Amino acid sequence: MTVLFGVFLLTLMVITALAMVHTKHLFVAVVLSGIFSLLMAANFFLLDAADVALTEAAIGAGISTVLFLGALALTGEHEHSRSSNRFVALGVVVVTTLIVIYATFDKPRFGDPMAPVHQHVAPWYFDTTREAIDIPNVVTAVLASFRGYDTLGEVFVVFTAGIGILFLFSVSPPSRKPIPQPGSKGIQQNFKRTLAKAKDTEVAEESEGLRHFLIPRVVGRLLIPFILLFGLYVQFHGDYGPGGGFQAGAIIAAAIILYALLEGEAQALRVIPQSVLTGLIAGGALLYGAVGIATILLGGNFLDYSVLAADPIAGQHIGIIVIEAGVGITVTGVLLSIFHAFAGRRRI
Amino acid sequence: MIDWSVHLPALQVIVPMLTAPLALLLRPRGLAWAAALAASLFAFAIAIMLTLGVLNGQTFTYQMGNWPAPYGIELGVDAFSALLLLVITGASALALLGGRRSLDADIEEERQPLFYAAWLLALAGLVGIPVAADAFNVFVFMEISSLASYVLIAGGRDRRALPAVFKYLIMGTIGATFYLIGVGLIYLMTGTLNLADMALRIQEVADQKPILVAAGFITIGLALKAAVFPLHVWLPNAYTHAPNVVTVFLGACATKVSLYLLLRFDFFVFQPNLVGHELQFSYFLMPLAVLAILIGSGVALFETNLKRLFAYSSVAQIGYILLGASLISAAGLTASVVLMFNHALAKGTLFLAITCLAMRHSGLHLNNIADAAKHMPWTMGAFVVAGFSLVGVPGTAGFISKWYLITAALEQGTIGIALIAVIVASSLMALVYVWRVIEPAYFGDAKPDAQDFETATTREAPSVLLAVTWVAALANIYYGLAPSLPVTLSSNAAEILLRYVP
Amino acid sequence: MDLLVLDLFHYWVFAVLLMIGFYAVIAKSNLIKKLIGLSIFQAAVFLLYITMGKVEGGTAPIIQAGIDNAVFSNPLPQVLILTAIVVGISTTALGLGIVVRIKEEYGSIEEHDIQEIDRR
């Protein structure tokens, strides 16, 4: 039954992907990509990857969609010219696919417990997690401790993207056309205007977000504290169940983005100004790094948390909680900065 | 007391990496440059210490988080990676030391903390790759260096930097994703991510299809990142429109890191399992290398923009490096690795000299530099030295690498003669395109314009930049006369790479 | 036969998604469409990794007290893909930033138009 459901999901994913590539309407393509991510997340869940499913849902379906919409608001929704070098592309693509399919004939059977991936390295993670780290979620143990250096690198990838966007958008756009005046009053139009609103809030009306829409406002306001709470739960529950800094950061950022959509982006920036966000971006990354430096100073290797306390297991717990906090802080800071950068950009 | 020397491989990466967020927070803004320079110099010092250790027969390994390999992430430094570390950190330190004035002109002051943070991340990402002994860790650091490089290149004043960087982003991401597919397939068959463990366990894999496909994906993905012909199309525009100092840094070392990884994988990971892999490698890459050499040099002959001219010359030089490797011999691989070092030296110096020129000339067009030698004699002097090194004139570093390459080709019999013909032909082309710059600069007549009285006097580049350029130029001569350091490291590297070749 | 098809289905969907994404990246002229293609392309690889970590009859790798004989799926590919997802969104965000700047400077986000403008 699960297998059949899996096949159904995979087939839907292929159809969605085809539709995304085919449609000329970029808005549709972006919405479909959100659906694609949700299907992917459901599929990950079926494949026992709860943490990955949560991340894909929060980042792929949530944040990524918001960023694409933000960019569309600034660049236009229609794809104009037709595809170019279509046959070259088809050729390259078909060859690549045939090669990939060729590779799959000799691979171990799907789900085979005797496959090399399950025989080497992975069993050690289960044993050592029980003995040396003592938290239930093995994914968190691998992520934060066994391969903590990768995760540090990952935080810095996010950090790089954040400063990259801030750097790119620190150039003010060349003004060619006057700022388009608000026209129709559709929700989508209004949403777009909110995203595309001028930073210097010359048009006062624009900074008000969805404040004039009663139902979104009431429902939204009710939701925000719960989302924040859920984010914090995901942050601190990562040791025990699916969750951790990346997912929590994405969820908390989503709550504040929702606030910005409801109350206007200027109001959101008044609550958490950009200077604070920059501090969060750098602070989280530094917090993670500081744990590593501390472990060296205490006589261990870089990121060897067991020296952080007299009892190595307690040390591991402390290390994991602190670095996960660092991850969450940086991810929140970066995602919000990127959102504000897109939303605050004047449309030309 | 903590023994810091144990931590050197880790410090090599984390010093620049953790300085990046600090640079973002520093006030006043000017301190960001100082922080970036200090971290670069510190990283350079660490690279020198590691190299000295390697030359003394030490091998460095480091267990991140004190978890044993292959379960935790391992770092390792041997002769091959040490040479790369020297090149990367040296390029970053020299470019930052000399480039301040040029960067001040390109990047507004309030944007500088972001820019220098990106620079430090590019540095950390690039050094993270040779240091890593874990296939997935390599991917993470590849992405840090790539994303940071996109930011640095997009800092160019010319708007054409933007489409160039977008193309680089697309092709770079495809390359990295191909690499990830390849690593996934190897992991599927071996269950490990540690490079040495992979090389060991891959020998027991009976079904070769997934490994063969993995080799294909990783080779092509990394060839994309390394701008191997014909996958080089992102490189010329990206290097041309980047800020000049960024071109110095990335032009000297960025593609070499991918080449390093390409050789590491093909010789160290795939070779033990795939029968005749070295021949496939050779048959696949030798024609590409020859085409890269001829076409890269050929296009450079006709380019009129100085930076683009030398970007195409880089395409040709990447061809040389691959040609050495595709000979599958100790001499060939030594030549290949020496070339990485010497080309970085020559190209870095050339781009530094071009940065000097750009400080005083509005456009970097061949027509604009007429008479440059008269008012910038020192800049042009350094340019000539580096140009000769690129061509391979005796007495410069470039001669050493050409010499090794020709020696390696001679061992190959008939095909070797043809390869030597290619090398000689393209060296002559290099002489021509370097001469195309030297000729107008020394013998060209300045246009009888209103600016005539201005150009008559000497207007050299800022003294710090000029001094750095000359340090780099003198290094070209020094390593031409006393090449023992790069040659020793390279022959050790060749030995490591040939371990599994029958 | 059925089993073989089911067995290979996940991998072939990976291959097909890879193909769709790759095609969009190469053939589409619109820069946002290229980024959408790129994200499908990357998502396909996520599927490859997660699929290989699945163990028949397994459950998510979270150790529960009192249950000793549970079969767990492999945590390592999941960790790698957590990283890869974050890397993917970072690349997409930066790419979108560049697209917005291109629109501001060139007034278009179609590759053809931009090449045309630069040629002039």
Tab-separated table of C-alpha atoms in Angstrom, chain B residues 257-401:
chain	number	residue	atom	x	y	z
B	257	VAL	CA	41.305	23.733	-7.077
B	258	SER	CA	38.825	21.926	-9.329
B	259	LEU	CA	41.669	20.464	-11.372
B	260	TYR	CA	43.245	19.278	-8.137
B	261	LEU	CA	40.027	17.517	-7.211
B	262	LEU	CA	39.668	16.045	-10.703
B	263	LEU	CA	43.120	14.460	-10.472
B	264	ARG	CA	42.495	13.325	-6.914
B	265	PHE	CA	39.334	11.489	-7.863
B	266	ASP	CA	40.412	9.984	-11.144
B	267	PHE	CA	43.799	8.786	-9.953
B	268	PHE	CA	43.155	8.143	-6.316
B	269	VAL	CA	39.537	6.984	-6.027
B	270	PHE	CA	38.519	5.438	-9.358
B	271	GLN	CA	41.825	4.021	-10.494
B	272	PRO	CA	41.912	1.124	-7.982
B	273	ASN	CA	38.618	-0.310	-9.222
B	274	LEU	CA	38.181	0.490	-12.866
B	275	VAL	CA	40.396	-1.554	-15.153
B	276	GLY	CA	42.070	0.608	-17.728
B	277	HIS	CA	40.644	3.783	-16.200
B	278	GLU	CA	43.914	5.608	-16.774
B	279	LEU	CA	43.652	4.929	-20.505
B	280	GLN	CA	40.044	6.156	-20.642
B	281	PHE	CA	41.105	9.265	-18.743
B	282	SER	CA	43.903	9.791	-21.200
B	283	TYR	CA	41.833	9.175	-24.345
B	284	PHE	CA	39.051	11.418	-23.092
B	285	LEU	CA	41.097	14.342	-21.842
B	286	MET	CA	44.129	14.464	-24.125
B	287	PRO	CA	42.173	15.614	-27.202
B	288	LEU	CA	40.296	18.162	-25.061
B	289	ALA	CA	43.600	19.400	-23.658
B	290	VAL	CA	45.106	19.812	-27.127
B	291	LEU	CA	41.998	21.632	-28.367
B	292	ALA	CA	41.996	23.865	-25.285
B	293	ILE	CA	45.639	24.772	-25.852
B	294	LEU	CA	45.212	25.567	-29.528
B	295	ILE	CA	41.811	27.263	-29.389
B	296	GLY	CA	42.484	29.156	-26.142
B	297	SER	CA	45.740	30.549	-27.528
B	298	GLY	CA	44.136	31.148	-30.902
B	299	VAL	CA	41.279	33.223	-29.520
B	300	ALA	CA	43.706	35.142	-27.304
B	301	LEU	CA	45.548	36.173	-30.478
B	302	PHE	CA	42.536	38.155	-31.617
B	303	GLU	CA	41.166	39.535	-28.354
B	304	THR	CA	41.549	43.245	-27.828
B	305	ASN	CA	40.433	43.492	-24.201
B	306	LEU	CA	43.444	42.836	-21.979
B	307	LYS	CA	41.599	40.887	-19.303
B	308	ARG	CA	39.664	38.773	-21.754
B	309	LEU	CA	42.861	38.095	-23.681
B	310	PHE	CA	44.469	36.608	-20.605
B	311	ALA	CA	41.286	34.823	-19.592
B	312	TYR	CA	41.477	32.892	-22.872
B	313	SER	CA	45.127	32.302	-22.217
B	314	SER	CA	44.000	30.668	-18.938
B	315	VAL	CA	41.793	28.296	-20.946
B	316	ALA	CA	44.917	27.261	-22.847
B	317	GLN	CA	46.935	26.890	-19.657
B	318	ILE	CA	44.273	24.640	-18.133
B	319	GLY	CA	44.806	22.589	-21.281
B	320	TYR	CA	48.543	22.297	-20.497
B	321	ILE	CA	47.808	21.113	-16.969
B	322	LEU	CA	45.433	18.443	-18.283
B	323	LEU	CA	47.842	17.456	-21.031
B	324	GLY	CA	50.521	16.680	-18.444
B	325	ALA	CA	48.066	14.605	-16.440
B	326	SER	CA	46.768	12.731	-19.483
B	327	LEU	CA	50.262	11.391	-20.182
B	328	ILE	CA	49.816	9.144	-17.089
B	329	SER	CA	53.452	9.152	-16.112
B	330	ALA	CA	55.477	10.445	-13.203
B	331	ALA	CA	57.051	13.060	-15.426
B	332	GLY	CA	53.695	14.095	-16.881
B	333	LEU	CA	51.966	14.492	-13.547
B	334	THR	CA	54.951	16.338	-12.108
B	335	ALA	CA	54.754	18.702	-15.056
B	336	SER	CA	51.038	19.095	-14.492
B	337	VAL	CA	51.379	20.023	-10.827
B	338	VAL	CA	54.382	22.294	-11.402
B	339	LEU	CA	52.269	24.033	-14.033
B	340	MET	CA	49.538	24.709	-11.478
B	341	PHE	CA	52.097	26.511	-9.342
B	342	ASN	CA	53.875	28.370	-12.102
B	343	HIS	CA	50.786	29.379	-13.994
B	344	ALA	CA	49.301	30.807	-10.821
B	345	LEU	CA	52.484	32.795	-10.358
B	346	ALA	CA	52.604	34.086	-13.931
B	347	LYS	CA	48.884	34.776	-14.301
B	348	GLY	CA	48.630	36.353	-10.861
B	349	THR	CA	51.472	38.711	-11.713
B	350	LEU	CA	49.956	39.544	-15.089
B	351	PHE	CA	46.595	40.410	-13.560
B	352	LEU	CA	48.354	42.451	-10.859
B	353	ALA	CA	50.148	44.387	-13.578
B	354	ILE	CA	46.824	44.841	-15.354
B	355	THR	CA	45.363	46.161	-12.090
B	356	CYS	CA	48.222	48.687	-12.015
B	357	LEU	CA	47.442	49.696	-15.589
B	358	ALA	CA	43.757	50.057	-14.776
B	359	MET	CA	44.571	52.539	-12.018
B	360	ARG	CA	45.802	54.993	-14.637
B	361	HIS	CA	44.024	54.009	-17.846
B	362	SER	CA	40.313	54.240	-18.297
B	363	GLY	CA	39.818	51.227	-20.534
B	364	LEU	CA	41.784	47.990	-20.722
B	365	HIS	CA	41.630	47.958	-24.486
B	366	LEU	CA	44.804	47.344	-26.473
B	367	ASN	CA	44.337	50.702	-28.201
B	368	ASN	CA	44.204	52.513	-24.877
B	369	ILE	CA	47.575	51.486	-23.552
B	370	ALA	CA	49.731	53.096	-26.205
B	371	ASP	CA	52.840	54.518	-24.629
B	372	ALA	CA	52.033	53.014	-21.238
B	373	ALA	CA	55.678	52.013	-20.788
B	374	LYS	CA	56.740	55.648	-20.846
B	375	HIS	CA	54.713	56.763	-17.858
B	376	MET	CA	54.424	53.375	-16.127
B	377	PRO	CA	57.859	51.846	-16.662
B	378	TRP	CA	57.804	49.710	-13.516
B	379	THR	CA	54.361	48.283	-14.191
B	380	MET	CA	55.286	47.369	-17.722
B	381	GLY	CA	58.584	45.898	-16.520
B	382	ALA	CA	56.704	43.505	-14.229
B	383	PHE	CA	54.297	42.793	-17.054
B	384	VAL	CA	57.142	41.802	-19.366
B	385	VAL	CA	58.649	39.474	-16.746
B	386	ALA	CA	55.306	37.763	-16.118
B	387	GLY	CA	54.531	37.645	-19.836
B	388	PHE	CA	57.834	35.903	-20.525
B	389	SER	CA	57.098	33.489	-17.710
B	390	LEU	CA	53.752	32.699	-19.321
B	391	VAL	CA	55.451	32.082	-22.660
B	392	GLY	CA	58.144	29.957	-21.037
B	393	VAL	CA	61.302	31.992	-21.670
B	394	PRO	CA	64.383	30.431	-19.964
B	395	GLY	CA	65.156	31.991	-16.605
B	396	THR	CA	61.498	32.305	-15.636
B	397	ALA	CA	59.246	29.876	-13.763
B	398	GLY	CA	57.255	29.204	-16.931
B	399	PHE	CA	60.322	27.692	-18.573
B	400	ILE	CA	60.590	25.053	-15.845
B	401	SER	CA	57.041	23.815	-16.360
